[in-house]
């Protein structure tokens, strides 16, 4: 069936099967391979994308549920060749090791800052409670979000 | 090197950070090759049995299915994926697909289809009838001679004793002797990227394997053995690795994907889902340790006797090696001159064990460090004081004759930690009544630096200054996400005095990379590969100076190398770039500005760490909250301070899991009951404390710029430090890890009972 | 026919139309967070999916004279972010922020737990304690209101017919004296983001002037196949003055009840510890300013 939606600012029309998950069409039909699958049950958050300003597990959503919605994936954070502030602070703070959780982690953090420009540490931790990272112990990820907040940078939020 | 360091010690982001944050980096699961097929494994749903009938006709009939493979149409060759270099004796007991399933998750078949959806569907259509066999889950039962044999030669496949002095005699002289029995769990590595692999075969039968592996030459070796194909026909390319922690050390999918592709002459992709990842790859080895420690009145350890029962799971893999590796650590942390370590390894019908961050160190230290706290308690001594009395000193010898400890600074770690953590105050704080009990704990750990003294440990590197003034370092580096490449780049940059951005490390590829004996294993990378990078860079530096002197017509001593330029210190107006010098050198002397060398590891010093933790335990529910965490490490020198901190923080996250929440559980028939993340609890952000990191940077003589290992060492003291803190908070003696809420409640209750 | 058909009603009339051909292969889809897992696990590949999420007007939180009305498409995040719910129906807000991860809270909706009748569903004890009802529409366009308590029959079992869909959850408006809280302790050792091992919803009518608990309602979740009222605890608290001294007694009563329900099931013995902790957490949470 026909799926019309907006992905990273581009209107898309695709023919999808009802049982296809959002992650499947992002990766396999649109070639947006930045979104990862780590568990398939919404526990690890590697598949997180933003739908209409909130973070969602793309492995738990049927593609067709995204009809008429605005999707942002990791590929949509960078604007005109310039990294988003959060992407920069992730690099500055060393919040990236193996990188596999990074796209989902960034999308959860981005969604948080879209809702809340000055989250407390507890709010940051809760916002990423559904994003597992085995490399960093989360500390540098939290610092990266703090740095983004402190740089005052959610101007493009 | 006395001059100020420009690159060493700084935090410079991981080399592919930008690609990673932008989602552009390609992991093997993201790769698409033309005409690629997709494979799905069929895994055993029972823990022990023989296949009576297997019916693949329905699967084969499904449109889009290309082929189905099982024990009937695949090589019968036995191999051991643990073998990483020729010349190691191993028990070969694994094959591609088995007819005798030995655990829940054993491989019985693979379906190859045009799409992953079809492959999944077809895998589900395979019908298997089993003759069920007795299931052995408990290693103590497996150890018994009459236990039902999982392999033809029985279940008890290895034992080893390591000894120094005369522990039996000395044990009798103890003022007091404390014995403990401590169990550590089987755990999952939980790298966020599951195992995945692509193999492609060309028309003349050359196979290319793309894999996020830890040792390309091991993959080549295992594929070659399992398929009986010459190594020259197998090319292995390491892909960006989404975490490994030892889990991707042994080639598991590679020989299968290679076989499927080789047989079908098309590219085949095999990606595991999380459940398959948990049950059908490798796990941290479960152990049951008993330890007896004798001390004199003053608290000097006079003898110790350790027995470790190693549960290798259903296949041998590294069961022997890890049993030995654990033992070696016990002679490197305390001055114990009369000690025996005995290990016995057995098979059970449980998930296969393998390498996992620390390679047995977290297990053996859990056993010994929890016991030492009990000894201190019996002596009415502060556990820090007690340890300080017994810890090794710099340049102590290994009493078993093993590699020397080097600049061992564990005492500095403990002293620094005691001060920063305000240990004395926190430890002696009166216990508060009420629902929440607070306590502090600490533990020490020791870990190695490579294979020196045990296995071949060398690497060949090639470093060349390009004509444009950049440098390329070729070597089989396996960056699994911890920053190996940048570490090497920083070392080369420092030696050459060339900006780190100008140094390039090409893909790790058996066709491109010179040979390396062991890959990312044994905490050897910074110490051995980094040592090699420094050495080869020094050779190139010497060449820059030698040819610089010739070209500039000056004394070698007057040649200055700085930031990619060469000049004569007496005539600073003429600066030529490294690139120009390389070109002139080629033209005039037919020599290139590069070097290739093989570096042998010069030793195997020990890395140390001491962790301090404060916990709060809910005495009603048995839940633990970590309030403060300090990790102090003796790593010689941090090459990249940010990476080191990140390694330690991540290692602590893994250690907390081992202490509190992570355990692969089975039902009575051996079926895994924790096969997904909603049932296997990896510590998430709200439960993770802010880990304070403190480094003791007393240079190690044999390490590059004084550096030693950290990534594995950092996870060693975590679990025992936490258990010790809980034991301190509650005045109990927890002996089964992880300390799940019900285990803590049982301990509280049995204590209350004792008192009544 | 080895395919799914996907229906996307945008009005209740269209929903009714979609329900007309409903059978055992019809799946009514809310956020999808449970369905997608089930679809893959059970390898469902055919039938009709009726996607409720596009139906207009069902994503609102409304109030009339007597009731709070939550449209079937109200997500857990909406509940948590709603100032009125946070202030006056604390148990609902506290539950909403404990349901899974943020990502789940952003997609999942209340009817999911009811139609799945899941034992560990966090919302069930809260809805029972709130004496909530579900407004149900069928393929004839008829609507009826049934108490959530009466909808759930057992684990995975409800009285709902294939051609029925929940379109609203409603519960009596809190009074000025209503105070409530929800707590859960999860499976495993993690403190956040866990599947409930035990949960407890408590709602009280507390008269601050007299300092008396006029009425208490306690529902225990994740212990029995269906969440249940802790009747003895409810009786115990009635007409009591809130104080710290009450809590151990309350905890004893709850523990006993859970123990009875578990009937010596050893593998669940930690639930008995957990309910004790929850009794303290929830009671203290409600009366923190007066005890």
CSV table of C-alpha atoms in Angstrom, one decimal, chain A residues 19-21 23-24 27-28 32-41 43-46 74-78 81-83 86-88 90-103 105-106 121-122 124-140 142-143, chain B residues 11 13-14 16-18 20-27 29-32 116-117 187-194 240-243 245 269 273-275 357 480-482 641-643 645-647 649-651 653-654 657 662 676-680 682-691:
chain,number,residue,atom,x,y,z
A,19,UNK,CA,3.8,-5.9,7.9
A,20,UNK,CA,6.9,-3.9,7.1
A,21,UNK,CA,8.3,-2.1,10.1
A,23,UNK,CA,13.1,0.4,10.4
A,24,UNK,CA,12.9,-2.0,7.5
A,27,UNK,CA,17.1,0.9,5.9
A,28,UNK,CA,16.1,-1.3,3.0
A,32,UNK,CA,19.0,5.1,5.5
A,33,UNK,CA,21.3,2.6,7.2
A,34,UNK,CA,22.2,4.9,10.0
A,35,UNK,CA,19.3,3.5,12.0
A,36,UNK,CA,20.3,0.3,13.6
A,37,UNK,CA,18.5,-2.8,15.0
A,38,UNK,CA,19.9,-4.1,18.2
A,39,UNK,CA,17.2,-6.1,19.8
A,40,UNK,CA,13.9,-6.0,17.9
A,41,UNK,CA,11.8,-5.5,21.0
A,43,UNK,CA,14.8,-2.5,24.8
A,44,UNK,CA,18.0,-1.2,23.3
A,45,UNK,CA,17.0,1.9,21.4
A,46,UNK,CA,19.5,1.6,18.6
A,74,UNK,CA,20.3,10.2,12.2
A,75,UNK,CA,21.0,11.2,8.6
A,76,UNK,CA,18.7,14.2,9.0
A,77,UNK,CA,20.6,15.8,11.9
A,78,UNK,CA,23.4,17.2,9.8
A,81,UNK,CA,27.2,19.7,5.7
A,82,UNK,CA,27.3,21.0,9.3
A,83,UNK,CA,26.9,18.6,12.1
A,86,UNK,CA,24.7,17.4,19.7
A,87,UNK,CA,26.7,15.5,17.2
A,88,UNK,CA,29.5,17.9,17.8
A,90,UNK,CA,29.2,13.8,21.3
A,91,UNK,CA,32.5,14.0,19.5
A,92,UNK,CA,34.0,16.6,21.9
A,93,UNK,CA,33.1,14.6,25.0
A,94,UNK,CA,34.1,11.2,23.7
A,95,UNK,CA,30.6,9.9,23.8
A,96,UNK,CA,31.3,7.8,20.8
A,97,UNK,CA,33.2,4.5,20.9
A,98,UNK,CA,31.9,1.7,18.8
A,99,UNK,CA,29.2,3.9,17.4
A,100,UNK,CA,26.5,1.4,17.1
A,101,UNK,CA,24.2,2.9,19.7
A,102,UNK,CA,25.2,6.4,18.7
A,103,UNK,CA,22.5,7.1,16.1
A,105,UNK,CA,21.3,7.7,21.4
A,106,UNK,CA,21.5,10.9,19.5
A,121,UNK,CA,20.7,15.2,34.8
A,122,UNK,CA,18.0,12.9,35.9
A,124,UNK,CA,18.7,13.1,30.6
A,125,UNK,CA,19.2,9.7,32.2
A,126,UNK,CA,15.5,8.9,31.9
A,127,UNK,CA,15.4,10.1,28.3
A,128,UNK,CA,18.0,7.5,27.4
A,129,UNK,CA,16.9,4.8,29.8
A,130,UNK,CA,15.7,2.9,26.7
A,131,UNK,CA,19.0,3.3,24.9
A,132,UNK,CA,21.6,0.8,25.9
A,133,UNK,CA,25.3,1.5,25.4
A,134,UNK,CA,27.9,-1.1,26.3
A,135,UNK,CA,31.0,1.0,25.6
A,136,UNK,CA,30.8,4.3,27.5
A,137,UNK,CA,29.0,3.7,30.8
A,138,UNK,CA,26.8,6.6,29.6
A,139,UNK,CA,28.8,9.2,31.5
A,140,UNK,CA,30.3,10.9,28.5
A,142,UNK,CA,25.3,12.7,29.6
A,143,UNK,CA,28.2,15.2,29.5
B,11,UNK,CA,42.0,13.3,24.1
B,13,UNK,CA,38.3,11.8,19.2
B,14,UNK,CA,38.2,8.3,17.7
B,16,UNK,CA,35.8,7.7,12.7
B,17,UNK,CA,33.8,9.8,15.1
B,18,UNK,CA,32.3,12.0,12.5
B,20,UNK,CA,29.7,7.5,13.4
B,21,UNK,CA,27.7,10.5,14.7
B,22,UNK,CA,26.3,11.2,11.3
B,23,UNK,CA,25.2,7.6,10.7
B,24,UNK,CA,27.4,7.2,7.6
B,25,UNK,CA,29.7,4.6,8.9
B,26,UNK,CA,29.1,1.2,7.4
B,27,UNK,CA,28.9,-1.9,9.6
B,29,UNK,CA,25.0,-5.4,8.4
B,30,UNK,CA,24.7,-2.2,6.4
B,31,UNK,CA,26.6,-3.6,3.4
B,32,UNK,CA,24.8,-4.7,0.2
B,116,UNK,CA,16.1,-12.3,4.8
B,117,UNK,CA,12.3,-12.5,5.2
B,187,UNK,CA,26.9,-13.5,31.0
B,188,UNK,CA,26.3,-12.0,27.6
B,189,UNK,CA,28.8,-9.6,26.0
B,190,UNK,CA,25.9,-7.4,24.8
B,191,UNK,CA,27.8,-5.5,22.1
B,192,UNK,CA,25.1,-3.4,20.5
B,193,UNK,CA,26.1,-4.8,17.0
B,194,UNK,CA,25.1,-8.4,16.9
B,240,UNK,CA,33.8,-1.4,11.5
B,241,UNK,CA,33.0,-3.1,14.7
B,242,UNK,CA,30.0,-2.2,16.8
B,243,UNK,CA,31.5,-3.5,20.0
B,245,UNK,CA,34.4,-7.3,24.3
B,269,UNK,CA,25.0,-12.3,4.4
B,273,UNK,CA,19.1,-11.2,15.9
B,274,UNK,CA,19.5,-10.5,19.6
B,275,UNK,CA,18.2,-13.8,20.8
B,357,UNK,CA,36.6,-8.7,28.6
B,480,UNK,CA,36.6,-2.7,18.0
B,481,UNK,CA,35.4,0.8,19.1
B,482,UNK,CA,38.0,1.6,21.8
B,641,UNK,CA,43.1,10.3,28.2
B,642,UNK,CA,39.6,10.5,26.8
B,643,UNK,CA,39.7,6.9,25.6
B,645,UNK,CA,38.4,7.4,30.9
B,646,UNK,CA,35.8,6.0,28.4
B,647,UNK,CA,37.2,2.5,28.7
B,649,UNK,CA,33.6,4.0,32.6
B,650,UNK,CA,32.4,1.3,30.1
B,651,UNK,CA,34.2,-1.4,31.9
B,653,UNK,CA,29.1,-0.6,33.5
B,654,UNK,CA,29.9,-4.2,32.5
B,657,UNK,CA,26.1,-5.9,35.5
B,662,UNK,CA,23.4,-9.9,34.4
B,676,UNK,CA,16.4,-11.1,25.2
B,677,UNK,CA,17.1,-7.7,26.6
B,678,UNK,CA,13.7,-7.5,28.4
B,679,UNK,CA,14.9,-10.6,30.4
B,680,UNK,CA,18.6,-10.0,30.4
B,682,UNK,CA,22.1,-4.7,31.0
B,683,UNK,CA,22.6,-1.6,33.2
B,684,UNK,CA,21.0,1.4,31.7
B,685,UNK,CA,21.6,5.1,32.3
B,686,UNK,CA,19.5,5.7,35.4
B,687,UNK,CA,21.3,3.0,37.3
B,688,UNK,CA,24.8,3.9,36.2
B,689,UNK,CA,26.8,6.0,38.6
B,690,UNK,CA,29.1,8.8,37.5
B,691,UNK,CA,32.4,6.9,37.5
